[in-house]
Amino acid sequence: MAQRKMIVFPTKNELSQAMAEYTANLSAKFIKEKGLFTVVLSGGDLIDWLCKLVQPPYIDSIEWSKWHVFWVDERVCAWEDPDSNYKLAMEGFLSKVPIPDKNIYAIDKHWAADGNAEHCAALYEECLKNLVKEKIIPISKKTGYPEFDLQLLGMGPDGHMASLFPNHPQINEKQKWVTHITDSPKPPPKRITFTLPVINSSLYNLMAICDKAPARSVAEIMKHNNLSLPSAHLSAQVENVWYLDQAAASEL
Ligand SMILES: O=C1O[C@H](COP(=O)(O)O)[C@@H](O)[C@H](O)[C@H]1O
């Protein structure tokens, strides 16, 4: 498992620039090595910070047609709902780049609109298993779980990542790849989420955190490794890198 690495940027703009460069470099590396790049997105503010990827030079240099895009967590609601992580990513990022529609793996549209979290989680796990059969996603020889190339993650002020919240049992799930929650402390209550072993099976994990609100949780993790905060459990097979802006690092 990779050691946590932290880089503090003077501004959100510089963090955003560095995240675009990091993503573009990994995209080039994996496409050269195996002809495709699997990227897992989270929701929240992260999508805004991906803005540099849709600008020169990256918009023109990245081989978008080779990308396969997933969500580490999703809210169980209609795709058109303002709460949807799919809608957020489509409007802020994915609609601006030429990734084939078939390579964008969203939550099941019908069951999400219907509000059935448990079934949505099962269907998303089935989708991942089919992609393993199609050799889009390998199974990690080290972990036995699906191995994504890069996950771009965010952390809430309470220390949650994906939809793994403090004092909720989902963090302990080891059998499933995708699980669900129906009482999320952050609205909306129904969500699906990758489980911790799947999150940590990724080759590269980049956790991006900005602003003052999560600063206390950042300090709890960095200074005290407070494992009651789900984000403190983040690891990766190759690199677990945390990008902070000054405000997020202000209590370190
Ligand atoms: O609810 C969620 O929250 C986290 C953190 O979001 P942020 O708005 O505080 O940046 C996000 O990573 C996750 O994907 C989302 O569903």
PDB file of N, CA and C in Angstrom, residues 77-116:
ATOM      1  N   CYS A  77     -30.997   9.267  -7.533  1.00  0.00           N
ATOM      2  CA  CYS A  77     -32.023  10.217  -7.977  1.00  0.00           C
ATOM      3  C   CYS A  77     -31.962  10.245  -9.505  1.00  0.00           C
ATOM      4  N   ALA A  78     -32.908  10.942 -10.129  1.00  0.00           N
ATOM      5  CA  ALA A  78     -32.914  11.021 -11.592  1.00  0.00           C
ATOM      6  C   ALA A  78     -31.634  11.695 -12.089  1.00  0.00           C
ATOM      7  N   TRP A  79     -31.210  11.310 -13.284  1.00  0.00           N
ATOM      8  CA  TRP A  79     -30.004  11.929 -13.871  1.00  0.00           C
ATOM      9  C   TRP A  79     -30.155  13.453 -13.985  1.00  0.00           C
ATOM     10  N   GLU A  80     -31.402  13.900 -14.128  1.00  0.00           N
ATOM     11  CA  GLU A  80     -31.638  15.345 -14.324  1.00  0.00           C
ATOM     12  C   GLU A  80     -31.717  16.084 -12.997  1.00  0.00           C
ATOM     13  N   ASP A  81     -31.703  15.368 -11.897  1.00  0.00           N
ATOM     14  CA  ASP A  81     -31.866  15.989 -10.575  1.00  0.00           C
ATOM     15  C   ASP A  81     -30.613  16.815 -10.232  1.00  0.00           C
ATOM     16  N   PRO A  82     -30.786  18.006  -9.649  1.00  0.00           N
ATOM     17  CA  PRO A  82     -29.613  18.825  -9.285  1.00  0.00           C
ATOM     18  C   PRO A  82     -28.658  18.114  -8.318  1.00  0.00           C
ATOM     19  N   ASP A  83     -29.140  17.087  -7.610  1.00  0.00           N
ATOM     20  CA  ASP A  83     -28.269  16.336  -6.692  1.00  0.00           C
ATOM     21  C   ASP A  83     -27.384  15.314  -7.398  1.00  0.00           C
ATOM     22  N   SER A  84     -27.661  15.022  -8.654  1.00  0.00           N
ATOM     23  CA  SER A  84     -26.971  13.920  -9.341  1.00  0.00           C
ATOM     24  C   SER A  84     -25.494  14.232  -9.619  1.00  0.00           C
ATOM     25  N   ASN A  85     -24.619  13.341  -9.204  1.00  0.00           N
ATOM     26  CA  ASN A  85     -23.191  13.503  -9.521  1.00  0.00           C
ATOM     27  C   ASN A  85     -22.951  13.351 -11.021  1.00  0.00           C
ATOM     28  N   TYR A  86     -23.774  12.520 -11.680  1.00  0.00           N
ATOM     29  CA  TYR A  86     -23.687  12.351 -13.137  1.00  0.00           C
ATOM     30  C   TYR A  86     -23.967  13.688 -13.835  1.00  0.00           C
ATOM     31  N   LYS A  87     -25.061  14.330 -13.420  1.00  0.00           N
ATOM     32  CA  LYS A  87     -25.437  15.621 -14.037  1.00  0.00           C
ATOM     33  C   LYS A  87     -24.314  16.645 -13.829  1.00  0.00           C
ATOM     34  N   LEU A  88     -23.794  16.677 -12.604  1.00  0.00           N
ATOM     35  CA  LEU A  88     -22.724  17.626 -12.280  1.00  0.00           C
ATOM     36  C   LEU A  88     -21.512  17.419 -13.198  1.00  0.00           C
ATOM     37  N   ALA A  89     -21.099  16.157 -13.307  1.00  0.00           N
ATOM     38  CA  ALA A  89     -19.916  15.859 -14.123  1.00  0.00           C
ATOM     39  C   ALA A  89     -20.186  16.084 -15.602  1.00  0.00           C
ATOM     40  N   MET A  90     -21.400  15.745 -16.058  1.00  0.00           N
ATOM     41  CA  MET A  90     -21.716  15.946 -17.482  1.00  0.00           C
ATOM     42  C   MET A  90     -21.651  17.432 -17.818  1.00  0.00           C
ATOM     43  N   GLU A  91     -22.313  18.245 -16.977  1.00  0.00           N
ATOM     44  CA  GLU A  91     -22.400  19.674 -17.287  1.00  0.00           C
ATOM     45  C   GLU A  91     -21.055  20.377 -17.116  1.00  0.00           C
ATOM     46  N   GLY A  92     -20.304  19.975 -16.075  1.00  0.00           N
ATOM     47  CA  GLY A  92     -19.071  20.701 -15.772  1.00  0.00           C
ATOM     48  C   GLY A  92     -17.845  20.181 -16.493  1.00  0.00           C
ATOM     49  N   PHE A  93     -17.907  18.952 -17.013  1.00  0.00           N
ATOM     50  CA  PHE A  93     -16.681  18.348 -17.542  1.00  0.00           C
ATOM     51  C   PHE A  93     -16.947  17.467 -18.773  1.00  0.00           C
ATOM     52  N   LEU A  94     -17.735  16.404 -18.591  1.00  0.00           N
ATOM     53  CA  LEU A  94     -17.795  15.362 -19.625  1.00  0.00           C
ATOM     54  C   LEU A  94     -18.413  15.830 -20.942  1.00  0.00           C
ATOM     55  N   SER A  95     -19.357  16.778 -20.874  1.00  0.00           N
ATOM     56  CA  SER A  95     -19.974  17.253 -22.123  1.00  0.00           C
ATOM     57  C   SER A  95     -18.998  18.104 -22.939  1.00  0.00           C
ATOM     58  N   LYS A  96     -17.865  18.467 -22.336  1.00  0.00           N
ATOM     59  CA  LYS A  96     -16.914  19.363 -23.018  1.00  0.00           C
ATOM     60  C   LYS A  96     -15.762  18.608 -23.665  1.00  0.00           C
ATOM     61  N   VAL A  97     -15.752  17.274 -23.495  1.00  0.00           N
ATOM     62  CA  VAL A  97     -14.648  16.472 -24.040  1.00  0.00           C
ATOM     63  C   VAL A  97     -15.220  15.286 -24.818  1.00  0.00           C
ATOM     64  N   PRO A  98     -14.483  14.841 -25.888  1.00  0.00           N
ATOM     65  CA  PRO A  98     -15.067  13.800 -26.766  1.00  0.00           C
ATOM     66  C   PRO A  98     -14.864  12.371 -26.275  1.00  0.00           C
ATOM     67  N   ILE A  99     -15.392  12.078 -25.085  1.00  0.00           N
ATOM     68  CA  ILE A  99     -15.363  10.690 -24.592  1.00  0.00           C
ATOM     69  C   ILE A  99     -16.600   9.994 -25.170  1.00  0.00           C
ATOM     70  N   PRO A 100     -16.426   8.822 -25.802  1.00  0.00           N
ATOM     71  CA  PRO A 100     -17.627   8.144 -26.350  1.00  0.00           C
ATOM     72  C   PRO A 100     -18.647   7.863 -25.248  1.00  0.00           C
ATOM     73  N   ASP A 101     -19.933   8.048 -25.560  1.00  0.00           N
ATOM     74  CA  ASP A 101     -20.999   7.817 -24.564  1.00  0.00           C
ATOM     75  C   ASP A 101     -20.907   6.424 -23.946  1.00  0.00           C
ATOM     76  N   LYS A 102     -20.526   5.448 -24.791  1.00  0.00           N
ATOM     77  CA  LYS A 102     -20.502   4.060 -24.298  1.00  0.00           C
ATOM     78  C   LYS A 102     -19.409   3.850 -23.245  1.00  0.00           C
ATOM     79  N   ASN A 103     -18.483   4.780 -23.148  1.00  0.00           N
ATOM     80  CA  ASN A 103     -17.395   4.645 -22.159  1.00  0.00           C
ATOM     81  C   ASN A 103     -17.700   5.395 -20.858  1.00  0.00           C
ATOM     82  N   ILE A 104     -18.918   5.910 -20.755  1.00  0.00           N
ATOM     83  CA  ILE A 104     -19.300   6.647 -19.536  1.00  0.00           C
ATOM     84  C   ILE A 104     -20.309   5.788 -18.780  1.00  0.00           C
ATOM     85  N   TYR A 105     -19.895   5.302 -17.620  1.00  0.00           N
ATOM     86  CA  TYR A 105     -20.670   4.292 -16.890  1.00  0.00           C
ATOM     87  C   TYR A 105     -21.391   4.941 -15.714  1.00  0.00           C
ATOM     88  N   ALA A 106     -22.617   5.378 -16.004  1.00  0.00           N
ATOM     89  CA  ALA A 106     -23.422   6.068 -14.983  1.00  0.00           C
ATOM     90  C   ALA A 106     -24.276   5.059 -14.220  1.00  0.00           C
ATOM     91  N   ILE A 107     -24.817   5.490 -13.117  1.00  0.00           N
ATOM     92  CA  ILE A 107     -25.800   4.707 -12.356  1.00  0.00           C
ATOM     93  C   ILE A 107     -26.980   4.384 -13.277  1.00  0.00           C
ATOM     94  N   ASP A 108     -27.648   3.249 -13.054  1.00  0.00           N
ATOM     95  CA  ASP A 108     -28.791   2.882 -13.885  1.00  0.00           C
ATOM     96  C   ASP A 108     -29.869   3.985 -13.827  1.00  0.00           C
ATOM     97  N   LYS A 109     -30.241   4.471 -15.002  1.00  0.00           N
ATOM     98  CA  LYS A 109     -31.125   5.639 -15.085  1.00  0.00           C
ATOM     99  C   LYS A 109     -32.500   5.359 -14.464  1.00  0.00           C
ATOM    100  N   HIS A 110     -33.070   4.204 -14.814  1.00  0.00           N
ATOM    101  CA  HIS A 110     -34.439   3.881 -14.393  1.00  0.00           C
ATOM    102  C   HIS A 110     -34.512   3.657 -12.884  1.00  0.00           C
ATOM    103  N   TRP A 111     -33.627   2.796 -12.372  1.00  0.00           N
ATOM    104  CA  TRP A 111     -33.690   2.444 -10.955  1.00  0.00           C
ATOM    105  C   TRP A 111     -33.255   3.602 -10.072  1.00  0.00           C
ATOM    106  N   ALA A 112     -32.407   4.466 -10.588  1.00  0.00           N
ATOM    107  CA  ALA A 112     -32.000   5.652  -9.810  1.00  0.00           C
ATOM    108  C   ALA A 112     -33.195   6.601  -9.679  1.00  0.00           C
ATOM    109  N   ALA A 113     -33.898   6.820 -10.787  1.00  0.00           N
ATOM    110  CA  ALA A 113     -35.067   7.714 -10.743  1.00  0.00           C
ATOM    111  C   ALA A 113     -36.135   7.132  -9.820  1.00  0.00           C
ATOM    112  N   ASP A 114     -36.169   5.801  -9.749  1.00  0.00           N
ATOM    113  CA  ASP A 114     -37.137   5.093  -8.913  1.00  0.00           C
ATOM    114  C   ASP A 114     -36.738   5.117  -7.430  1.00  0.00           C
ATOM    115  N   GLY A 115     -35.505   5.474  -7.143  1.00  0.00           N
ATOM    116  CA  GLY A 115     -35.046   5.610  -5.756  1.00  0.00           C
ATOM    117  C   GLY A 115     -34.646   4.300  -5.096  1.00  0.00           C
ATOM    118  N   ASN A 116     -34.347   3.271  -5.900  1.00  0.00           N
ATOM    119  CA  ASN A 116     -33.991   1.975  -5.312  1.00  0.00           C
ATOM    120  C   ASN A 116     -32.464   1.853  -5.167  1.00  0.00           C
TER     121      ASN A 116
END
